[in-house]
mmCIF file of C-alpha atoms and ligand atoms in Angstrom:
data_model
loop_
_atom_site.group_PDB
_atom_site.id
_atom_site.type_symbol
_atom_site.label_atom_id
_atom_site.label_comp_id
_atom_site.label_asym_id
_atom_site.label_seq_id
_atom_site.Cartn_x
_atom_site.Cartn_y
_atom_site.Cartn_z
ATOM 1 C CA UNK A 4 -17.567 -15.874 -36.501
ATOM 2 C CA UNK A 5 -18.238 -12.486 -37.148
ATOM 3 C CA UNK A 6 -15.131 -9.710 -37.737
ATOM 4 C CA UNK A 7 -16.915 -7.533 -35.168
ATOM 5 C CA UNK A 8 -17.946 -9.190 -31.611
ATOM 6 C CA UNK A 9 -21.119 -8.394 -30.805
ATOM 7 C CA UNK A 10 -21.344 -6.316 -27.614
ATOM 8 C CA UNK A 11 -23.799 -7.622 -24.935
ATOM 9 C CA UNK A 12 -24.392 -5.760 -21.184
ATOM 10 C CA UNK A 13 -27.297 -7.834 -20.050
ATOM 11 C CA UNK A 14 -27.356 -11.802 -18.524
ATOM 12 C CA UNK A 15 -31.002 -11.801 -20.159
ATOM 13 C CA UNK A 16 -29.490 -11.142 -23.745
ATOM 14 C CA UNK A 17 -26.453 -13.330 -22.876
ATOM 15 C CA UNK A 18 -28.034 -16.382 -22.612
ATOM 16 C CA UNK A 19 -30.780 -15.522 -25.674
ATOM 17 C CA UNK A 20 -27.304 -15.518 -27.498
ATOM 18 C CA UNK A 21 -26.094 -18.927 -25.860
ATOM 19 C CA UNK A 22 -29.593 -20.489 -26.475
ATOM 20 C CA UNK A 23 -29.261 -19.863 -30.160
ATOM 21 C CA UNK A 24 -25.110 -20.812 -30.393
ATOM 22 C CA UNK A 25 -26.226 -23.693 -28.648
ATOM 23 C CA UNK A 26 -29.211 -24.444 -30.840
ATOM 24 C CA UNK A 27 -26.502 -24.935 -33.572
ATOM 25 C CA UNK A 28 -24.957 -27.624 -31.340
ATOM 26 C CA UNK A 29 -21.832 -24.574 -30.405
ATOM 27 C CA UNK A 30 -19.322 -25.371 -27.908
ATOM 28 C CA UNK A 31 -19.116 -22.008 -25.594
ATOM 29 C CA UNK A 32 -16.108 -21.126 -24.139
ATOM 30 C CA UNK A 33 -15.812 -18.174 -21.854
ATOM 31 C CA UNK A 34 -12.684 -15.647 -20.886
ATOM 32 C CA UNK A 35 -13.765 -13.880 -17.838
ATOM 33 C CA UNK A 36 -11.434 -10.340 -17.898
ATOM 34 C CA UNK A 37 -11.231 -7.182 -16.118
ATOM 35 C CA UNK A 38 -10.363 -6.232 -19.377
ATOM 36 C CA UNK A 39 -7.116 -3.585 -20.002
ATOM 37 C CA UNK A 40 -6.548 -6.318 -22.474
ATOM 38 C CA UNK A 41 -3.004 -7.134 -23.194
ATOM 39 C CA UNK A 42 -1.179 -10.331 -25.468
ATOM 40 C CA UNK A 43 -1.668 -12.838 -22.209
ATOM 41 C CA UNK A 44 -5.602 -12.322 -22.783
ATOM 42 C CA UNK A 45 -5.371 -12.621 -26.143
ATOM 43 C CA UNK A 46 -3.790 -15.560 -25.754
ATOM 44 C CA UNK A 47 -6.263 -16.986 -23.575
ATOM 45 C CA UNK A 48 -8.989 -15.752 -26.079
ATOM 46 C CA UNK A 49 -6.877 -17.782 -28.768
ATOM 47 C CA UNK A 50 -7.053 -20.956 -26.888
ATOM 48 C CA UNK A 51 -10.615 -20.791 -26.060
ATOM 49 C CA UNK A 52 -11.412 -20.588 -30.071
ATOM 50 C CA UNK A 53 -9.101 -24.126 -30.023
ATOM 51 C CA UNK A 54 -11.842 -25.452 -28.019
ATOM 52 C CA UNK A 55 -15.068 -23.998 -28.644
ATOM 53 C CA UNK A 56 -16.919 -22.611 -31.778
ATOM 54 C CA UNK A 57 -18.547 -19.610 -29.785
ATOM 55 C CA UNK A 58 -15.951 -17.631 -27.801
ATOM 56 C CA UNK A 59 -17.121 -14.739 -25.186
ATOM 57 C CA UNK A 60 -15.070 -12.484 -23.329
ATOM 58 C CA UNK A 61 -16.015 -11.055 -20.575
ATOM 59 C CA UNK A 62 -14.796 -7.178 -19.290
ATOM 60 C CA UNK A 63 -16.076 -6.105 -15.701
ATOM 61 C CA UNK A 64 -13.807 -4.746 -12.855
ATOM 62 C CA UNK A 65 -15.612 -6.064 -9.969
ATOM 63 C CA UNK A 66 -15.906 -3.784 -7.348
ATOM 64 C CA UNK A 67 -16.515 -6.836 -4.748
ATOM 65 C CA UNK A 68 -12.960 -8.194 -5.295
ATOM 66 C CA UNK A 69 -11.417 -4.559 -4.586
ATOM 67 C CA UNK A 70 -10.819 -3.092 -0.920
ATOM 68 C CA UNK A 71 -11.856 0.280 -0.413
ATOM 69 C CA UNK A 72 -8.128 1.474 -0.218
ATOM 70 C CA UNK A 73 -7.171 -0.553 -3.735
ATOM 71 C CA UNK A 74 -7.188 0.709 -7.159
ATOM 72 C CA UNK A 75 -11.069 -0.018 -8.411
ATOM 73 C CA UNK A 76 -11.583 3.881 -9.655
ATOM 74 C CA UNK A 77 -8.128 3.843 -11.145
ATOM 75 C CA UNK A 78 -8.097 0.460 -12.989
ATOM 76 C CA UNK A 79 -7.965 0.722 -16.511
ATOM 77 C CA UNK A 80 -10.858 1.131 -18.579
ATOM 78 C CA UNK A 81 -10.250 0.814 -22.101
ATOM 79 C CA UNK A 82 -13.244 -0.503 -23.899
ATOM 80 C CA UNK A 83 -12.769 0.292 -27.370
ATOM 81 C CA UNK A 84 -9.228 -0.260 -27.605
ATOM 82 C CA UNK A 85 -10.441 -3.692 -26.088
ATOM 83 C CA UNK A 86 -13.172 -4.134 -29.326
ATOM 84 C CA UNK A 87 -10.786 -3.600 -31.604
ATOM 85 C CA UNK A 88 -8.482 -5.786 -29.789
ATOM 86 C CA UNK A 89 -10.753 -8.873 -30.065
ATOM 87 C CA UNK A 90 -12.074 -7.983 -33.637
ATOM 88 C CA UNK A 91 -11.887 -11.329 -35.517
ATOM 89 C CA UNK A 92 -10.752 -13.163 -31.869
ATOM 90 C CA UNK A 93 -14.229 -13.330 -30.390
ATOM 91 C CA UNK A 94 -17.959 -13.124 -30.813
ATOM 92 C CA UNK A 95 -18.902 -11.590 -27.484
ATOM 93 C CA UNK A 96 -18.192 -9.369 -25.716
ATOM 94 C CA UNK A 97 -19.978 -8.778 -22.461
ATOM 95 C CA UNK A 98 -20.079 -6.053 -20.704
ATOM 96 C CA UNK A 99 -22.217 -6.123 -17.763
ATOM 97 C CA UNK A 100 -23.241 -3.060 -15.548
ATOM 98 C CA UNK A 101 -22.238 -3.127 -12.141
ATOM 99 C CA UNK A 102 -25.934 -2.684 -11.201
ATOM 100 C CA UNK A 103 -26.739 -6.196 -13.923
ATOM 101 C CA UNK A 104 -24.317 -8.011 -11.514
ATOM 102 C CA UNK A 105 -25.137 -6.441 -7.744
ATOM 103 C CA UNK A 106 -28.991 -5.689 -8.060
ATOM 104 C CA UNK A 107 -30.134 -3.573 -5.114
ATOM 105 C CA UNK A 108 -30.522 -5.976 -2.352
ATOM 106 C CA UNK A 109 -28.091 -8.161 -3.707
ATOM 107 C CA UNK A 110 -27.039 -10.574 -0.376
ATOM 108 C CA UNK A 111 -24.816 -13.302 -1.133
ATOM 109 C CA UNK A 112 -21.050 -14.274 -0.102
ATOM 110 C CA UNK A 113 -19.128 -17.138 -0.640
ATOM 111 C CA UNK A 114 -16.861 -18.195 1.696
ATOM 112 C CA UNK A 115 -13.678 -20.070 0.750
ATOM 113 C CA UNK A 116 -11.396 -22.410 2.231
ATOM 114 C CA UNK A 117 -8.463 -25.063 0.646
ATOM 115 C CA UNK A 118 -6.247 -23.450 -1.896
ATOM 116 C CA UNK A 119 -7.740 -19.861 -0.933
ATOM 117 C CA UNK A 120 -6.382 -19.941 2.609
ATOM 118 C CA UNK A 121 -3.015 -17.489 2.667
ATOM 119 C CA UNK A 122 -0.507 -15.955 0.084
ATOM 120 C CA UNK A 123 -3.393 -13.483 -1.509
ATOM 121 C CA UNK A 124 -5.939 -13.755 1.489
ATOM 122 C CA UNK A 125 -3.406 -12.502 3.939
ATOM 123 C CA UNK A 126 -3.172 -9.251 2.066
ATOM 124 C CA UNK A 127 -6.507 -9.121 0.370
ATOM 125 C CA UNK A 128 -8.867 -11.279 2.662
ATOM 126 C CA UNK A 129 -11.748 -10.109 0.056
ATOM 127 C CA UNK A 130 -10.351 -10.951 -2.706
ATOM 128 C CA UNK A 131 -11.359 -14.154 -3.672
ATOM 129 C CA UNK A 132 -14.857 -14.168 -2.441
ATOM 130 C CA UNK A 133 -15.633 -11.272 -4.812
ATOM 131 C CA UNK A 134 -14.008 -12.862 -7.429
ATOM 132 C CA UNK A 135 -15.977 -15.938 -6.342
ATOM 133 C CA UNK A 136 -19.283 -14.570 -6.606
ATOM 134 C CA UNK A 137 -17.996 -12.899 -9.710
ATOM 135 C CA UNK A 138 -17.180 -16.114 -11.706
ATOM 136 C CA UNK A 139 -19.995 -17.656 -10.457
ATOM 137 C CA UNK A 140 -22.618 -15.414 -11.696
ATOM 138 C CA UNK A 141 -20.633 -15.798 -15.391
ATOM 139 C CA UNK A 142 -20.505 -19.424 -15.588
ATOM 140 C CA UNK A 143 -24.140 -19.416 -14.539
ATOM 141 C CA UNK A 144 -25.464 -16.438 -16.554
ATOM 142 C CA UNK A 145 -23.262 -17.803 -20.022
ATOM 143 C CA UNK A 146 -23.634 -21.540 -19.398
ATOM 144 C CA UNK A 147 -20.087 -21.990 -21.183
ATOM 145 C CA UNK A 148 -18.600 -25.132 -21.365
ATOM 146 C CA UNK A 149 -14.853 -24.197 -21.003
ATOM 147 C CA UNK A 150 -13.531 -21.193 -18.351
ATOM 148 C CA UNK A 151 -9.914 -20.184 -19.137
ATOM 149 C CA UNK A 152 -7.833 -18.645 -16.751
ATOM 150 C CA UNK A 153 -4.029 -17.419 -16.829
ATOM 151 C CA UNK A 154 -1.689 -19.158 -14.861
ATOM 152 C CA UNK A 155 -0.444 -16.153 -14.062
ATOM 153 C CA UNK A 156 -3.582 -15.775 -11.396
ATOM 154 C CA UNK A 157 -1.905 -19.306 -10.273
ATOM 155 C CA UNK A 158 -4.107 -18.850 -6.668
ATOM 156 C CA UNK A 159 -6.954 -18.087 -8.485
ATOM 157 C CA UNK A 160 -6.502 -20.643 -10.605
ATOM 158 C CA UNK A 161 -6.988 -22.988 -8.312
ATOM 159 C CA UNK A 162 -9.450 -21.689 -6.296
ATOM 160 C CA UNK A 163 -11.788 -21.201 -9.488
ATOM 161 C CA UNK A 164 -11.031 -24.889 -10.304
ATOM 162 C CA UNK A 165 -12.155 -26.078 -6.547
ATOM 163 C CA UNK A 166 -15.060 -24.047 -6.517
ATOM 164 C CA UNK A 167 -16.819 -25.148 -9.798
ATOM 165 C CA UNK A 168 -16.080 -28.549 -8.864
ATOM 166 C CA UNK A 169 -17.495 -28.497 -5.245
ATOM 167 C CA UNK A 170 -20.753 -26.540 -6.308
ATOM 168 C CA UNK A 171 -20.786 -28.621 -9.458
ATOM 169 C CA UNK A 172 -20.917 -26.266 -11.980
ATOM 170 C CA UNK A 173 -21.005 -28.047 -15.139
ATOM 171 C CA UNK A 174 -17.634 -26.305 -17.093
ATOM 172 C CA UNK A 175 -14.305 -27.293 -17.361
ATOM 173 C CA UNK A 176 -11.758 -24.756 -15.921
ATOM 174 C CA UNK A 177 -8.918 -24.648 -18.597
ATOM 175 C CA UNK A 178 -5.252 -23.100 -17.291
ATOM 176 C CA UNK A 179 -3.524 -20.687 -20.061
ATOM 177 C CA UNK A 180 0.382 -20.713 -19.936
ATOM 178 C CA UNK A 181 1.567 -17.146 -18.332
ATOM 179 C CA UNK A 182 2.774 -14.512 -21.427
ATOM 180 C CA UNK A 183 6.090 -12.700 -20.489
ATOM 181 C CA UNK A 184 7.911 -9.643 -21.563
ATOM 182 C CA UNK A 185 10.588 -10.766 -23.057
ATOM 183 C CA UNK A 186 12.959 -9.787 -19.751
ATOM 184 C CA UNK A 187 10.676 -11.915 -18.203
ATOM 185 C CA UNK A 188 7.916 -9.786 -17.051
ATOM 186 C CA UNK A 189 4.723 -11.329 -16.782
ATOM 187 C CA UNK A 190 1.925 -9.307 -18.768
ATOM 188 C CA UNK A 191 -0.587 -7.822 -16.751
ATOM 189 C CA UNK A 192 -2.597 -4.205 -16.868
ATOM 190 C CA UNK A 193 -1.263 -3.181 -13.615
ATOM 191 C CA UNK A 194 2.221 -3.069 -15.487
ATOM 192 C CA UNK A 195 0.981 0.350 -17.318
ATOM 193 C CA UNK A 196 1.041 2.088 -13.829
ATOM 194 C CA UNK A 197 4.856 1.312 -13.850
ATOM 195 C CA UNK A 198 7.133 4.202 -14.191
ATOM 196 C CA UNK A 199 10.022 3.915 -16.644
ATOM 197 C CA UNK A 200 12.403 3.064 -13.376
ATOM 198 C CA UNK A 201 9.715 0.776 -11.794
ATOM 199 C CA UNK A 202 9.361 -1.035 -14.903
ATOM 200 C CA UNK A 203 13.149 -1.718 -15.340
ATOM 201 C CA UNK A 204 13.275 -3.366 -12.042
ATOM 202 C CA UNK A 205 9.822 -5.405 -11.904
ATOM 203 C CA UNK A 206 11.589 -8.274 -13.463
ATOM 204 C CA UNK A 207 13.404 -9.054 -10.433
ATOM 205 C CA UNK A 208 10.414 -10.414 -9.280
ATOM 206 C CA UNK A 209 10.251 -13.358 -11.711
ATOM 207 C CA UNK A 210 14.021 -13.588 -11.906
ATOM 208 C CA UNK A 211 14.416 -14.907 -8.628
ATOM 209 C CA UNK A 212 11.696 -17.012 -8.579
ATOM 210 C CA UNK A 213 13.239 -18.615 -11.239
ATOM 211 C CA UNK A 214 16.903 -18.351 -9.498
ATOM 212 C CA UNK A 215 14.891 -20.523 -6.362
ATOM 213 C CA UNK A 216 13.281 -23.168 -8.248
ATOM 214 C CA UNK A 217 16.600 -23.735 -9.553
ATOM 215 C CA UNK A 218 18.166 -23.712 -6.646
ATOM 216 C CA UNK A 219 15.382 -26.036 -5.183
ATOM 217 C CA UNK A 220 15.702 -28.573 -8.202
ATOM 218 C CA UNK A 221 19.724 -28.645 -7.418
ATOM 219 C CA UNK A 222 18.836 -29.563 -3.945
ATOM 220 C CA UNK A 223 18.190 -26.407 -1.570
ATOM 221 C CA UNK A 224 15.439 -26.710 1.255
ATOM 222 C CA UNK A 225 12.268 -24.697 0.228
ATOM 223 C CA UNK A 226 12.175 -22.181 3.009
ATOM 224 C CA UNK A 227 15.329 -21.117 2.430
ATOM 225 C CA UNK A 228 15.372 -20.350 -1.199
ATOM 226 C CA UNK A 229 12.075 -18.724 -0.774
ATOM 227 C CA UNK A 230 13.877 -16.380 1.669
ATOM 228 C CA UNK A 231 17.023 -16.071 -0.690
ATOM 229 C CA UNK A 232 14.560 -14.408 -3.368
ATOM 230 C CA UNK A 233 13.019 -12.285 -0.909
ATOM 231 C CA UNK A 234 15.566 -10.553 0.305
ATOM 232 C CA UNK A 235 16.543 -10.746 -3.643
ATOM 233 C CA UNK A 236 13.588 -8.770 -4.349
ATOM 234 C CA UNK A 237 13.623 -6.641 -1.623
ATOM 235 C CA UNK A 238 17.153 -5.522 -2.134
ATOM 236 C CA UNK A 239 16.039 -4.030 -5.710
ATOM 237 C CA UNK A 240 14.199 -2.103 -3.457
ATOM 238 C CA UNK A 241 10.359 -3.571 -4.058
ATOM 239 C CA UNK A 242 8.188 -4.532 -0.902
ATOM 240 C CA UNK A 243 7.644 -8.132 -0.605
ATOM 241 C CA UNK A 244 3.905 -9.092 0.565
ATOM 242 C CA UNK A 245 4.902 -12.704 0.045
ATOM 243 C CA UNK A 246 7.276 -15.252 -1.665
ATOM 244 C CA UNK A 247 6.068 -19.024 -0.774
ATOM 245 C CA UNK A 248 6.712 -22.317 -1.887
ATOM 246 C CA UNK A 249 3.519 -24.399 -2.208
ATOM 247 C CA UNK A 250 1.920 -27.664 -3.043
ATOM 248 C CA UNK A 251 1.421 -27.232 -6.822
ATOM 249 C CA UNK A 252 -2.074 -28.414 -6.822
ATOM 250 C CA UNK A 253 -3.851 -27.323 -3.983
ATOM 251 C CA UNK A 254 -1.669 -24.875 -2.609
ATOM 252 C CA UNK A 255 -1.454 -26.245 1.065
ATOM 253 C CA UNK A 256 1.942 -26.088 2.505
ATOM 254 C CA UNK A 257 4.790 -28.314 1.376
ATOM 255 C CA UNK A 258 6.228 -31.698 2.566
ATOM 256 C CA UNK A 259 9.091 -33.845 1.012
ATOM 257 C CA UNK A 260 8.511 -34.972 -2.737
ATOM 258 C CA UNK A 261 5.553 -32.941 -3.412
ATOM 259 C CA UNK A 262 5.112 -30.965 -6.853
ATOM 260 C CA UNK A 263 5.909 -27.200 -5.810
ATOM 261 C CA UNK A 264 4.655 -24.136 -7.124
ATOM 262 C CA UNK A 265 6.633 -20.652 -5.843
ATOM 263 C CA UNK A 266 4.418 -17.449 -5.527
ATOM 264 C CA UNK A 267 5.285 -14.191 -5.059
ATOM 265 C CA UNK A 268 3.535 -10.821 -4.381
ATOM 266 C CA UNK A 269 5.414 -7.771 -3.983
ATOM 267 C CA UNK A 270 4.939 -3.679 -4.448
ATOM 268 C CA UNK A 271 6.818 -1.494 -6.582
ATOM 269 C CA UNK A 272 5.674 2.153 -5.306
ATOM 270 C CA UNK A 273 1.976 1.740 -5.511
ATOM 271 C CA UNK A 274 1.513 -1.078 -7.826
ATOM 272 C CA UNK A 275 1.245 -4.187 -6.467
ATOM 273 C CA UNK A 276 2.541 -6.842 -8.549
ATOM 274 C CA UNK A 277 2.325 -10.983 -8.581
ATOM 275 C CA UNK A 278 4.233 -13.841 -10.077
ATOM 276 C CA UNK A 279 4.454 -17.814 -9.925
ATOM 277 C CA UNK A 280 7.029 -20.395 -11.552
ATOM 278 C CA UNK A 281 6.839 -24.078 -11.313
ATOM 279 C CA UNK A 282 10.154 -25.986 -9.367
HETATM 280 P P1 AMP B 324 -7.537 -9.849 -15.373
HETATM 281 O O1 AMP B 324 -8.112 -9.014 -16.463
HETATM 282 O O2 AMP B 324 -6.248 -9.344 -14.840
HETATM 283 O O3 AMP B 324 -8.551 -10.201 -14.311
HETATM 284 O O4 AMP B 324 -7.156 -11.232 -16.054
HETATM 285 C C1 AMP B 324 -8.108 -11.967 -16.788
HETATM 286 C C2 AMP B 324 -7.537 -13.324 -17.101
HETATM 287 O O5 AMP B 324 -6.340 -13.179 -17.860
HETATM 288 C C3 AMP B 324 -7.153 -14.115 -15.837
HETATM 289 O O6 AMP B 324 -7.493 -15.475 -16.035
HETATM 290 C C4 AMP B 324 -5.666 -13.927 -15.779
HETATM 291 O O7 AMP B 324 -4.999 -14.969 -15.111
HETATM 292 C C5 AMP B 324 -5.307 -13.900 -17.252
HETATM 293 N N1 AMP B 324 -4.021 -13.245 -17.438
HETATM 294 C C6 AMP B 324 -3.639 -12.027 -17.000
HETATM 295 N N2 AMP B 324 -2.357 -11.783 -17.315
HETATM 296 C C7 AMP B 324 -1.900 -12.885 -17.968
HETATM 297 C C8 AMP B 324 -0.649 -13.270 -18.538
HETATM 298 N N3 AMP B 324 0.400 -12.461 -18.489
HETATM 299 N N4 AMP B 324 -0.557 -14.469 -19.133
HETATM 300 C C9 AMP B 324 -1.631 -15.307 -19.170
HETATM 301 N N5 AMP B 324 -2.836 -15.014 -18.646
HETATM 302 C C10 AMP B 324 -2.971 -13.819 -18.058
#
């Protein structure tokens, strides 16, 4: 590996670089990012050189997976504090155009169903077909063997997972473990739109997910300790969108003895924030 990824911004040079990694028999692992990096990235990018001798990282905000009233023009653009951030972590780093990925004319949508039905669709029905098509087009264009995505996306997790297997894209989704603030915060670039009051009280969010799935383990019904952290939440004065117990695998709603997962979105001023714990 070199100490300097190479920057690539076309899918025709991308995969003249994965013909020749793969020409020396390279594993390919790919860490799709709207970059903004941060530690939970770099922890993903850290596990992906575990598995695979050519690591890419990928940095595009995709406008298809924003509304028109969400933050695409404000997101965080921070490309060469990203380099230097991977120097010696990866080999590639691609940066696609938006016009690379949505040529004029462009005309496809995917449309989801399974562990994409509620929690993020009710607020942001776009959201996961952009990020759909979005994934897609990188598995395709880099022809990686290993995906990784952050738990922390626990929705999208899943929904990445079901959709490579059910249009059989040959790659192996890989989950990364979620990286916290040490109050418990999960990492994520939104958090840099906190201000210094916001920030002190976004750990509430994952503080009383945590108080549920205790509470859950110890015997309390589902629905109500979901409601218990809500108000929890809301009380610290944040907006709830959502906190949900689900099926742990494939998100559908939960019945006696299944493996839970809670999920939580919620808004502190204008930044929308999200969470997830297992019970
Ligand atoms: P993003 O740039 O927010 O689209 O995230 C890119 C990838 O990093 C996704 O797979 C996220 O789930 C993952 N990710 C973001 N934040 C964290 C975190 N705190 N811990 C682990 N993975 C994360």
């Amino acid at each position: 590996m070199n100490q300097n990824p190479t920057l690539i911004d076309s899918p025709e040079q991308l995969r003249a670089m994965v013909k020749v990694q793969r020409g020396k028999d390279h594993k390919i692992a790919l860490v799709p990012t709207m970059g903004a990096l941060h530690e939970g990235h770099l922890a993903l990018v850290r596990q992906a050189r575990s598995l695979a001798q050519t690591v890419i990282v990928s940095i595009f905000v995709n406008p298809t997976q924003f509304a028109p009233n969400e933050d695409f023009s404000r997101y965080p653009r921070t490309l060469d504090r990203d380099t230097e951030l991977l120097a010696g972590l990866a080999d590639v780093i691609y940066v696609p155009a938006v016009d690379a990925m949505y040529p004029k004319g462009f005309a496809t949508k995917i449309v989801l169903e399974g562990p994409a039905l509620g929690l993020e669709s009710d607020f942001r029905p776009h959201f996961f077909s952009g990020v759909a098509i979005v994934v897609s087009k990188l598995f395709l264009q880099s022809g990686a063997d290993y995906a990784l995505f952050g738990e922390k996306d626990y929705q999208q997790l899943k929904v990445v997972t079901r959709l490579a297997a059910d249009l059989d894209i040959p790659i192996q989704i890989v989950p990364g473990e979620t990286v916290r603030e040490s109050d418990g915060l999960a990492l994520s670039s939104r958090n840099r739109y906190l201000s210094p009051d916001e920030r002190a009280i976004a750990p509430v969010i994952h503080q009383s997910l945590v108080q549920a799935a205790a509470d859950i383990r110890t015997g309390t019904e589902p629905g109500i300790a979901t409601e218990r952290a809500s108000k929890a939440i809301s009380a610290a004065g944040l907006r709830v969108d959502y906190v949900a117990a689900r099926h742990a695998e494939d998100l559908s709603a939960p019945t006696p003895g299944v493996p839970l997962r809670l999920l939580a979105a919620a808004w502190i001023g204008g930044t929308r924030l999200i969470d997830n714990v297992p019970v």
